[in-house]
Coordinates of C-alpha atoms and ligand atoms in Angstrom, one line a residue:
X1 CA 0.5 2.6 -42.2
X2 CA -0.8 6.1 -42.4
X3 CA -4.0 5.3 -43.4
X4 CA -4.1 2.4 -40.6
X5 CA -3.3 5.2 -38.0
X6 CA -5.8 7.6 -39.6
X7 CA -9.1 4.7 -39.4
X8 CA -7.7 4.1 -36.2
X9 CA -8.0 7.8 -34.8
X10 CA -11.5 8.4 -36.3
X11 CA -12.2 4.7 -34.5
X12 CA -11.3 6.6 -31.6
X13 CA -13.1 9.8 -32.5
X14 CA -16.3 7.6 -33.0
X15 CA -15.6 5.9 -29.4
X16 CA -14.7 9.1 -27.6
X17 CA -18.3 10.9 -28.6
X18 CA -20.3 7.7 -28.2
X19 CA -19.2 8.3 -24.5
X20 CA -19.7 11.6 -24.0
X21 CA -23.2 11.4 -25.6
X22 CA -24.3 9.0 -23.1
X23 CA -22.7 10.4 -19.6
X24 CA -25.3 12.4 -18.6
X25 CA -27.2 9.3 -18.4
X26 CA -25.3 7.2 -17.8
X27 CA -24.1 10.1 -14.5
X28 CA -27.9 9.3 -13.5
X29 CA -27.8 5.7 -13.5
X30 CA -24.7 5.8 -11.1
X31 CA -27.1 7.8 -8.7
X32 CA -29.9 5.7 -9.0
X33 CA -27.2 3.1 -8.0
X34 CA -25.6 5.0 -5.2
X35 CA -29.1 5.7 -3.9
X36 CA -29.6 2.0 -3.2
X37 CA -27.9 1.3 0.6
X38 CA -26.7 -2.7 -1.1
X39 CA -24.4 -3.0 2.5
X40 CA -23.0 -6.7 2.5
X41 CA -22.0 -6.4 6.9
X42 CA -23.5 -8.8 8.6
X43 CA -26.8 -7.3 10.1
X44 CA -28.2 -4.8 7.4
X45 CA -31.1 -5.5 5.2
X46 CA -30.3 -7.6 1.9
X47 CA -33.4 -6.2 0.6
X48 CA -31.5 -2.9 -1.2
X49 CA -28.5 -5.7 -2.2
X50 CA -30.9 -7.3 -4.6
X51 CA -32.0 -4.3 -5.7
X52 CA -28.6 -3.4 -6.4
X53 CA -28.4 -6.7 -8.1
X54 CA -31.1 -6.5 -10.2
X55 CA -30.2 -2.9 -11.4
X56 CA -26.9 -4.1 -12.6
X57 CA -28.4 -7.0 -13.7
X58 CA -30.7 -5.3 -16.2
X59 CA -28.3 -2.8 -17.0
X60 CA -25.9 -5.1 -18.4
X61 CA -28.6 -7.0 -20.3
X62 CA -29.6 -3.3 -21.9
X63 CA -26.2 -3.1 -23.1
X64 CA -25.9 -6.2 -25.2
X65 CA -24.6 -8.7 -22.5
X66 CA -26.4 -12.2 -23.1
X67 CA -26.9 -15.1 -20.6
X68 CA -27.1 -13.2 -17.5
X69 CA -27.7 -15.3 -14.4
X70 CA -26.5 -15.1 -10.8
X71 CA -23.9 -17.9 -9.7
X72 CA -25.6 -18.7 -6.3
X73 CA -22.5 -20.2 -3.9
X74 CA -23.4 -20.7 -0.2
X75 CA -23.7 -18.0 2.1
X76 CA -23.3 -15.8 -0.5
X77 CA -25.0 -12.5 -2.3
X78 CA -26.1 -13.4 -5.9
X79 CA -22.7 -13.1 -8.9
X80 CA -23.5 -11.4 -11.9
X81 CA -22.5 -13.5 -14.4
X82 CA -23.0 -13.1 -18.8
X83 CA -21.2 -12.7 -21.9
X84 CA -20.9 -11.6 -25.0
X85 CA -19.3 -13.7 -27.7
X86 CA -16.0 -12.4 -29.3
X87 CA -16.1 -11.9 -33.3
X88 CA -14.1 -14.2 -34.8
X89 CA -11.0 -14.4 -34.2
X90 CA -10.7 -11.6 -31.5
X91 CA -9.4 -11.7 -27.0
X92 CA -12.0 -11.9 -24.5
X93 CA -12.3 -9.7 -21.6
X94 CA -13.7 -10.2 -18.2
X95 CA -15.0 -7.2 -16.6
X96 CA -15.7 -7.6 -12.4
X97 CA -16.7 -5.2 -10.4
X98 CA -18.7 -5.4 -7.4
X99 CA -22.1 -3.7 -6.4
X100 CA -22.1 -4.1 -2.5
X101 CA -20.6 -1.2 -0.2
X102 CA -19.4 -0.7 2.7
X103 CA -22.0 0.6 5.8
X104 CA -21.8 4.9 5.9
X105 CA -20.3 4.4 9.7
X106 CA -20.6 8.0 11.6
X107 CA -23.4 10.1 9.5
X108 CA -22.8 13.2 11.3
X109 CA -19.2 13.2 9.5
X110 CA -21.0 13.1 6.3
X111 CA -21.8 16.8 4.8
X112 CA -25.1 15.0 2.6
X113 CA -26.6 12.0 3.3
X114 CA -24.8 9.0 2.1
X115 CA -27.5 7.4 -0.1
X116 CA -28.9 10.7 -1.3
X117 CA -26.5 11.2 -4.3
X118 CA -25.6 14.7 -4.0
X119 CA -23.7 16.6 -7.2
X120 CA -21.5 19.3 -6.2
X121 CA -18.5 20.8 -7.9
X122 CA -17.7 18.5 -10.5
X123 CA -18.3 15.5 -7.9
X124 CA -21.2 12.7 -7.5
X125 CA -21.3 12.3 -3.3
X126 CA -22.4 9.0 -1.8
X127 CA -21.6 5.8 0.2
X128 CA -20.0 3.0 -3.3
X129 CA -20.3 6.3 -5.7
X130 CA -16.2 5.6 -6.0
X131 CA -16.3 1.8 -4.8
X132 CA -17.2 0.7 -6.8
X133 CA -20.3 1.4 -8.2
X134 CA -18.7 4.6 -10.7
X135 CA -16.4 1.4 -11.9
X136 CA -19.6 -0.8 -12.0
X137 CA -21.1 1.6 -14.4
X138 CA -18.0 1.9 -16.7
X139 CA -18.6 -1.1 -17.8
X140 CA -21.6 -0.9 -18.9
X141 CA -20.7 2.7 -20.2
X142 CA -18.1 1.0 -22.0
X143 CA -20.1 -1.4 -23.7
X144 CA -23.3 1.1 -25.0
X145 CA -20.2 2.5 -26.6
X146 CA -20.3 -0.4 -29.1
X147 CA -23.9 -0.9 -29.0
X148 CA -23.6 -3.8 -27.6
X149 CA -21.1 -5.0 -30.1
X150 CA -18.0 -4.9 -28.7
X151 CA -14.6 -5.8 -30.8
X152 CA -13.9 -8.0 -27.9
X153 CA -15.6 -10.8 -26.7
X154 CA -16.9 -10.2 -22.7
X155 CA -17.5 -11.8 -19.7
X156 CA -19.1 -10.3 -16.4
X157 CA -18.4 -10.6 -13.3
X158 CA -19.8 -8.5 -11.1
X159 CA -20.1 -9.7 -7.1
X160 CA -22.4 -8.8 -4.2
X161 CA -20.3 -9.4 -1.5
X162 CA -16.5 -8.4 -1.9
X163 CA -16.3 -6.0 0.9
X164 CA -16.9 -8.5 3.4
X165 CA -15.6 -11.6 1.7
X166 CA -17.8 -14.8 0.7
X167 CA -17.0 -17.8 -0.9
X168 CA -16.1 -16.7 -3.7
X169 CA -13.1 -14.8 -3.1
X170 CA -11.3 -18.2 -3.4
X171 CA -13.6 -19.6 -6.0
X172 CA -12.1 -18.7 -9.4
X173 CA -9.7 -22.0 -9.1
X174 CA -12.3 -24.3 -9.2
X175 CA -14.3 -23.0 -11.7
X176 CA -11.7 -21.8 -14.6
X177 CA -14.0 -22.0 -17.3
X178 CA -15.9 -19.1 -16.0
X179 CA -13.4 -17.0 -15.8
X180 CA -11.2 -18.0 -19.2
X181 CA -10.2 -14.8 -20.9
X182 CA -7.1 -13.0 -22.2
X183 CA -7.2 -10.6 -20.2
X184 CA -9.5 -8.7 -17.1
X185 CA -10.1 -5.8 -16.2
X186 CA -10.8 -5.3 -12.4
X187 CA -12.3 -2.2 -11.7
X188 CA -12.1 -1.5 -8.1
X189 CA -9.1 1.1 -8.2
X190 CA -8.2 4.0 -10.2
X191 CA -5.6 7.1 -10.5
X192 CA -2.9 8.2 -8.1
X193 CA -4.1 11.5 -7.9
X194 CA -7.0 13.3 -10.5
X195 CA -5.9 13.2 -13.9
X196 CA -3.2 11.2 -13.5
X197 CA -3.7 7.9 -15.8
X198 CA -2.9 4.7 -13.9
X199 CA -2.3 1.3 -13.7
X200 CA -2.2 -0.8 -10.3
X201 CA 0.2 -3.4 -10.9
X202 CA 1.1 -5.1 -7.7
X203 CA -0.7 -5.3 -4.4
X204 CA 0.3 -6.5 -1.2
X205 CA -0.2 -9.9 0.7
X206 CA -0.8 -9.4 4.2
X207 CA -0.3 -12.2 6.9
X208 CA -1.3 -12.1 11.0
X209 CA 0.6 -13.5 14.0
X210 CA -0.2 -13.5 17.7
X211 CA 2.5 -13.2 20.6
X212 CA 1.8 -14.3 23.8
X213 CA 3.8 -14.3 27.0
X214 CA 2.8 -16.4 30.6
X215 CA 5.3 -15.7 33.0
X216 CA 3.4 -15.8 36.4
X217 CA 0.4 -17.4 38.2
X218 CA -0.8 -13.9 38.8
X219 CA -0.1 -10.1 38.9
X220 CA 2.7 -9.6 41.6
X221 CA 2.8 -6.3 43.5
X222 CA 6.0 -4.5 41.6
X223 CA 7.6 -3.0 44.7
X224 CA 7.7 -6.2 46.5
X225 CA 8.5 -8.1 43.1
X226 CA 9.1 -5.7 40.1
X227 CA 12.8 -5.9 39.3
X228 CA 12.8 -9.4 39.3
X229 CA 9.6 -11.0 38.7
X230 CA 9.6 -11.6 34.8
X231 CA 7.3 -9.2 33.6
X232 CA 5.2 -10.5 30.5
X233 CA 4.0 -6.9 29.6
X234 CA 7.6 -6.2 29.0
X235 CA 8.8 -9.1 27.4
X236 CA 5.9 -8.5 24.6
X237 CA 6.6 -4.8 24.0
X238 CA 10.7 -5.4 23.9
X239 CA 9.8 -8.4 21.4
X240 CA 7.7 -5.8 19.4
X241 CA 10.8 -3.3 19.7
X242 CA 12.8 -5.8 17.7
X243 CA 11.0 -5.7 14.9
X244 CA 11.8 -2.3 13.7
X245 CA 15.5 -0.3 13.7
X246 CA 15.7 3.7 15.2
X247 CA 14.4 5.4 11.7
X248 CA 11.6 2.7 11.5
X249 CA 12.6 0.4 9.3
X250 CA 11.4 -3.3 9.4
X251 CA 14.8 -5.4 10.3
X252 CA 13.2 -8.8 10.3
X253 CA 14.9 -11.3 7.8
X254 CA 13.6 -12.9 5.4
X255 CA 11.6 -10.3 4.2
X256 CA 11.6 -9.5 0.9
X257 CA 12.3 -5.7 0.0
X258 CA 12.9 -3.8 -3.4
X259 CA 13.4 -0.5 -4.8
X260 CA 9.7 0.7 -6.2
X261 CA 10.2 2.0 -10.1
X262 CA 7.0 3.2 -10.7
X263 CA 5.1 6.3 -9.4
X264 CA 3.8 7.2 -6.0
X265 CA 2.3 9.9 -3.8
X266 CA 4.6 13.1 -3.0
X267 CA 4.8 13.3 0.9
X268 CA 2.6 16.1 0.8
X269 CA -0.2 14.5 -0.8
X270 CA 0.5 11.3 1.9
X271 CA 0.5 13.4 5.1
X272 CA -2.9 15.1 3.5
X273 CA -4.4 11.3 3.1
X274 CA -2.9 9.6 6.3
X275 CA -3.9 13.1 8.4
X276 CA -0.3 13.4 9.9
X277 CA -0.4 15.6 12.7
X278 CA 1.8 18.5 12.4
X279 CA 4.8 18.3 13.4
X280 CA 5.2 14.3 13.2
X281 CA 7.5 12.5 11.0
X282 CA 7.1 9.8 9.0
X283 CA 8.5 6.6 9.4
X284 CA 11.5 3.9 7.5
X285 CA 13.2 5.2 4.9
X286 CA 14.1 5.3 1.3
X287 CA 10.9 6.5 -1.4
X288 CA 7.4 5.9 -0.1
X289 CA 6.8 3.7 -3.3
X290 CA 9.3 1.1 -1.4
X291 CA 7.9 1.7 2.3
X292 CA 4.4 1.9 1.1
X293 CA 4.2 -1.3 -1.8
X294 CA 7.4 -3.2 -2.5
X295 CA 8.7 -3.2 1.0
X296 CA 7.2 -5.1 4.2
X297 CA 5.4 -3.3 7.0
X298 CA 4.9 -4.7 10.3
X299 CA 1.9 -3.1 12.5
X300 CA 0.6 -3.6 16.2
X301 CA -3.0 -4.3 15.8
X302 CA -4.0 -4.8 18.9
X303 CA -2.4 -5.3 22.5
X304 CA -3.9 -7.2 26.0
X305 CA -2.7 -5.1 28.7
X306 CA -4.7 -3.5 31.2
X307 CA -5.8 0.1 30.9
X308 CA -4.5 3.2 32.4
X309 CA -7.3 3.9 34.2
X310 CA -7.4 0.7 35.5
X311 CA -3.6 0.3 36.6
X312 CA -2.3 -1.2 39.4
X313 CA 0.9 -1.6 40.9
X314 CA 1.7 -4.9 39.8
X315 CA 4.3 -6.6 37.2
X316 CA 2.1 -8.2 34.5
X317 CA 1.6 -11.9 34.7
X318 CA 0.2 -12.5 31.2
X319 CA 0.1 -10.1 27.7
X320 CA -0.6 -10.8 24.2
X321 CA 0.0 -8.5 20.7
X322 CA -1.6 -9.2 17.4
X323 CA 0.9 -8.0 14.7
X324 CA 0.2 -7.2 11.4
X325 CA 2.8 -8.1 8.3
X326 CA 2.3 -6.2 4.9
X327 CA 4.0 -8.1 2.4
X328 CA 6.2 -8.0 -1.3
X329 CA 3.7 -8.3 -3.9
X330 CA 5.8 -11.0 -4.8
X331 CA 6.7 -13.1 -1.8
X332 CA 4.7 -16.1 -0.5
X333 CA 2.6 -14.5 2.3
X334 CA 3.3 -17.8 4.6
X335 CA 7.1 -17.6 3.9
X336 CA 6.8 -14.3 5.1
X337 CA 4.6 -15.3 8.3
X338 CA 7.1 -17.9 8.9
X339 CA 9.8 -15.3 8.6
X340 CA 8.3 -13.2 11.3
X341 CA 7.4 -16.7 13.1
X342 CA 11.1 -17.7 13.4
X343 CA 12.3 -14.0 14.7
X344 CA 9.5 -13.2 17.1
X345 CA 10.6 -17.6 18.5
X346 CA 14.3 -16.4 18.4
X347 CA 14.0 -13.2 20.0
X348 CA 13.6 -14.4 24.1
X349 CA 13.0 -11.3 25.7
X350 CA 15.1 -11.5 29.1
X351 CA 15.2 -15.3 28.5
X352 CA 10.9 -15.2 28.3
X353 CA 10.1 -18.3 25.6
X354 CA 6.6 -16.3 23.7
X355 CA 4.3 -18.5 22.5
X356 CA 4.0 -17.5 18.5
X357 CA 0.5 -18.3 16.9
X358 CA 0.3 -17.8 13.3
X359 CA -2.6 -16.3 11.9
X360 CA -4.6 -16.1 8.6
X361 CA -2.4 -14.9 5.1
X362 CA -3.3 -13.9 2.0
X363 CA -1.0 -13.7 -0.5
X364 CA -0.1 -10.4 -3.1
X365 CA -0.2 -9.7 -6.8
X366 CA 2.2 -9.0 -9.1
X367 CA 1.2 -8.0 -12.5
X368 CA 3.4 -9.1 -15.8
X369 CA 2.7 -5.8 -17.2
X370 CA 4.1 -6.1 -20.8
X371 CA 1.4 -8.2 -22.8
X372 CA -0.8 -6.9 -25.7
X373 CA -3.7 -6.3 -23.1
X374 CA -0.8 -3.9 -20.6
X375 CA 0.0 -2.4 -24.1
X376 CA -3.4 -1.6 -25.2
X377 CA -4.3 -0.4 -21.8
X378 CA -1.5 1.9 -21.2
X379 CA -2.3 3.6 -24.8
X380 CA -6.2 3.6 -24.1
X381 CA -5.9 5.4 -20.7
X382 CA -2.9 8.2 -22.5
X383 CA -5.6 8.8 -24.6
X384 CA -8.4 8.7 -22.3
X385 CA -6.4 11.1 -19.8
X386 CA -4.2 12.9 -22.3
X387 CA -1.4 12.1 -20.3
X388 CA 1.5 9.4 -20.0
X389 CA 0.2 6.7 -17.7
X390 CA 1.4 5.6 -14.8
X391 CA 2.3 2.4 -12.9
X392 CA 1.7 2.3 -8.9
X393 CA 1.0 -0.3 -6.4
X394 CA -1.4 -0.7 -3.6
X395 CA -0.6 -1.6 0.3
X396 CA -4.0 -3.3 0.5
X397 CA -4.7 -7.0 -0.6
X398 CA -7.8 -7.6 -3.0
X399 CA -7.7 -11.5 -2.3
X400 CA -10.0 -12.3 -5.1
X401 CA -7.3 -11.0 -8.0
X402 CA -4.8 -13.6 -6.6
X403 CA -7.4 -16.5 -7.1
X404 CA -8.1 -15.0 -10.5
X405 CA -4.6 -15.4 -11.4
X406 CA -4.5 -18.7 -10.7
X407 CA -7.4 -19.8 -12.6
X408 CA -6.3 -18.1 -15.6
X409 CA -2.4 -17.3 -15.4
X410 CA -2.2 -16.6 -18.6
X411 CA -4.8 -13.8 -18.9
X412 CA -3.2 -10.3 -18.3
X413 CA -4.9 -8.3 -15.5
X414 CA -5.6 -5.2 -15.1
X415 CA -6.7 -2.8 -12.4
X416 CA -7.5 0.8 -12.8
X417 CA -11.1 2.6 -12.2
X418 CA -12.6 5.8 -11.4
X419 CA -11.5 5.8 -8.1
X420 CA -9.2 8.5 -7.3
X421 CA -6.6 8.5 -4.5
X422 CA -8.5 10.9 -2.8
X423 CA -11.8 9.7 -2.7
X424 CA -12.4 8.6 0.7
X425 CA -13.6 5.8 0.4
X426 CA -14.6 3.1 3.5
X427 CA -14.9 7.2 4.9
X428 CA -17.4 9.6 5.4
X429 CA -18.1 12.2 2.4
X430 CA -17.1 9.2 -0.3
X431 CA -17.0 10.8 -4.0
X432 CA -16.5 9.7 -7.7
X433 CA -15.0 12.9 -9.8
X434 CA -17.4 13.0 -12.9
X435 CA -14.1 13.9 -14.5
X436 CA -12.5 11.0 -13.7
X437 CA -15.7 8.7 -14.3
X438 CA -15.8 9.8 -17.9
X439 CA -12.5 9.3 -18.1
X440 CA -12.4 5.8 -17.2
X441 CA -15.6 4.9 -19.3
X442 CA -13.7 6.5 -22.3
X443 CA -10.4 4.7 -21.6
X444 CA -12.5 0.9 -21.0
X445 CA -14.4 1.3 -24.4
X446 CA -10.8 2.7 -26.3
X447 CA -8.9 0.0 -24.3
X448 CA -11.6 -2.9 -26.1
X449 CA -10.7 -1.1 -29.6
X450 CA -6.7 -1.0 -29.2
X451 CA -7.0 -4.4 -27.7
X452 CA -8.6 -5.8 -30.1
X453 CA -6.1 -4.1 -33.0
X454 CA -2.8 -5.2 -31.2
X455 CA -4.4 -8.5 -30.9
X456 CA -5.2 -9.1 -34.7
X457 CA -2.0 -7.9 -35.7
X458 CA 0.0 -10.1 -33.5
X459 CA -2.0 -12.8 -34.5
X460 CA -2.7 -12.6 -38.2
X461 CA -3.9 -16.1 -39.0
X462 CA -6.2 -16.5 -36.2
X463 CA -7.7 -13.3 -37.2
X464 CA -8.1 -13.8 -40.8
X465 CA -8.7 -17.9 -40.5
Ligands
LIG501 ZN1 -14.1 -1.2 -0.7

C-alpha cells in the first residue's frame, strides 16, 4: 500500500511540474484568447467568434484531441466537438467550456482596455479572461500535461454561444451519445474566495411571472375618486407586499427551503460583492448559504407605473410587475412557478382579481456529490490548493448542466474553474488570478490521474479484462 501511495505521489510530482513548465505559455495563449472580442449579443461582429473558434479549435488538436469538428445547430455559433479514446478499461471525461463572452458594456469603467490583455499584480485583465476563457485553457493545459495521453478517455465540448443561449442549451437530450461519459467537468465557475478549493454543487432554477391589475376604463382624478376608486397601482404593490414577511423572508408556500451545509461567503465579503451601501442591512434570515442557494428568492424585475416626473393626480387604472422566483436546486422550477401562481391568484388585493401570467422556467442542479469522479475531484483540488475543499452553491442557473444531466444521469458532474468569487465578471475590469489559473490546470490534469486510480480499483476486472 505504501509503495502504491509512493508511485502515486511521484505521479503527482510528474503532473504538478509538467504544469508549471508550460504556464507561462500556456498564460500567453489565454491572452492571445482574451485579445479576440468573440461577443455572441446579437449585433457584434462574428468575425472575432470564429477566430475564437478556430484558436480553440487548433489548440485542442495540438494537445492530442482527435476528430475535431464543429456541431453546426441552427442559429447557432460553431460547438467544438473531439475526443480522445480512453485506454482500456478506464472513465471518460467531458470537458465544456465556452469561448464566447459577454460585450465589455461601459469602457470608461474599465482601468485597461478590455481586449488588450493587461498583466498586473499577479492578475491577467480582460473581457472572458475569467469566463471562461482561463477555464477554456485549463483544459487544454490539463491535457499537454499528459502529452496528449491522458489516463482518461475525453470528450470536448466547448460552445460559442452560452452567454446568450442557442439551441443547444437544450440539446444534450437528443443527442446522448455525444455527450456519454462518467463524469464532466464544467468549467465555467471556480473558488469561493482565492485559494479556497471548491466545488459548485447545486445551482438554482429560476422561474418568471407577470401580475397584472385592470380596474378602471381610465385614470380617475384621486381627489374626486381616490378613496374609493380601486386603485390598480395599489392592488399590485400590496400583492407584491405579500410575498415577503417584516425581516424579508419569502412566506409563499410551497416553496421548498433548507438549511445550506456547505460553505459560503462571510457577510463582509457579500456586502464588498453586492456593494451594500453603508449603513443598509441585509435582507431574510438564517446563514447566507440558505438565503442565497438552498432557499427561494423572490425579486421585482420590473414595474408599469408612471414616473415621478410624470405624475398626476389620478388613482391608477391599470399596472403590471414582472417578478422574479430563484428556486431550490432541487425543486421543479414549474411547481415552484405554480406555487407563486396559486398565491399571487389567492391574494385579492381589496377584493382586485390580478390576472397571473406565468412566464419562462428553467429548472436547478443538484449534484450527487459522492461518486468516484466527486472523490477524485475533491482530493485533486486539496492537492492542487493545498487546502481542504469546499462545497458551495450558486444563485444563478447554467441551463445547459440541467440538460446534461438528463442525457447522461449517471455521469457525475462537476463544476469548478479559475474563476474566483471576485472576479467581476459580466463587469468592468474582469480578471483571472494567474494563481488561481495554475491552480485549476494543476487540479484538472491531477483530477484525470486520481480519477482514473479510484476508478481501476473499484473496478478491477474491467480494468484488468
Ligand atoms: Zn458568463
Amino acid at each position: 500500500m505504501a509503495r502504491v501511495t509512493r508511485a502515486h505521489a511521484s505521479a503527482n510530482a510528474a503532473i504538478i511540474n509538467s504544469v508549471e513548465a508550460d504556464m507561462s505559455q500556456l498564460t500567453s495563449e489565454l491572452a492571445s484568447l482574451v485579445r479576440i472580442a468573440s461577443i455572441s449579443e446579437a449585433g457584434f461582429s462574428p468575425e472575432p467568434i470564429h477566430e475564437a473558434h478556430d484558436l480553440v479549435a487548433g489548440l485542442l488538436r495540438d494537445a492530442g484531441v482527435r476528430d475535431i469538428e464543429p456541431l453546426d445547430l441552427p442559429n447557432t455559433y460553431p460547438i467544438i466537438t473531439g475526443a480522445i479514446p480512453a485506454p482500456p478499461g478506464a472513465p471518460t471525461v467531458l470537458l465544456y467550456g465556452h469561448y464566447d463572452v459577454v460585450p465589455p458594456g461601459d469602457e470608461s469603467k474599465w482601468r485597461s482596455p478590455p481586449f488588450e490583455p493587461t498583466n498586473k499584480c499577479g492578475a491577467l485583465y480582460g473581457r472572458g479572461s475569467s469566463d471562461s476563457k482561463a477555464n477554456v485553457m485549463a483544459h487544454v493545459g490539463a491535457l499537454r500535461a499528459f502529452d496528449g495521453k491522458p489516463p482518461v478517455g475525453i470528450k470536448v465540448i466547448i460552445e460559442g454561444q452560452e452567454e446568450v443561449g442557442s439551441a443547444f442549451t437544450t440539446y444534450p437530450p437528443f443527442d446522448p451519445e455525444l455527450f456519454r461519459s462518467d463524469a464532466m467537468v464544467i468549467a465555467d465557475l471556480g473558488s469561493v474566495r482565492p485559494g479556497v478549493p471548491t466545488l459548485t454543487i447545486a445551482l438554482r432554477g429560476t422561474a418568471g411571472v407577470t401580475i397584472e391589475a385592470k380596474t378602471l376604463a381610465g385614470p380617475k382624478h384621486s381627489g374626486q375618486y381616490g378613496g374609493a376608486a380601486p386603485d390598480a397601482l395599489l392592488a399590485v404593490l400590496r400583492a407584491i407586499a405579500s410575498l415577503h414577511d417584516d425581516l424579508g423572508n419569502v412566506v409563499v408556500p410551497g416553496l421548498r427551503r433548507e438549511e445550506w451545509t456547505g460553505a459560503s461567503y462571510t457577510n463582509e465579503e457579500f456586502r464588498e460583492l453586492a456593494e451594500v451601501q453603508p449603513g443598509m442591512p441585509l435582507i431574510g434570515t438564517g446563514s447566507l448559504g440558505e438565503r442565497l442557494w438552498s432557499g427561494p428568492a423572490i425579486t421585482v424585475t420590473g414595474i408599469d407605473a408612471l414616473p415621478v416626473e410624470k405624475a398626476v393626480n389620478a388613482v391608477a387604472p391599470y399596472a403590471r410587475a414582472r417578478i422574479n422566483l430563484r428556486v431550490h436546486p432541487a425543486q421543479d422550477a414549474d411547481d415552484a412557478r405554480d406555487a407563486l401562481i396559486a398565491h399571487l391568484r389567492k391574494i385579492r388585493p381589496f377584493g382586485i382579481p390580478l390576472e397571473v401570467k406565468p412566464g419562462a422556467t428553467g429548472h436547478g442542479f443538484a449534484a450527487k456529490p459522492s461518486g468516484l469522479a466527486y472523490d477524485a475531484a475533491r482530493a485533486a483540488l486539496a492537492a492542487a490548493w493545498a487546502s481542504t475543499t469546499v462545497n458551495v452553491a450558486n444563485g444563478g442557473s447554467i441551463p445547459l448542466v440541467n440538460a446534461l444531466q438528463t442525457a447522461v444521469p449517471d455521469a457525475e458532474i462537476l463544476l469548478f474553474g479559475a474563476t474566483d468569487g471576485f472576479s467581476n465578471i459580466h463587469a468592468p475590469n474582469e480578471r483571472v488570478l494567474l494563481d488561481e489559473f495554475r491552480k485549476t490546470v494543476i487540479a484538472e490534469a491531477l483530477f484525470f490521474e486520481e480519477f482514473a486510480a479510484r476508478w481501476a480499483a473499484a473496478n478491477p476486472l474491467r480494468a484488468h479484462g
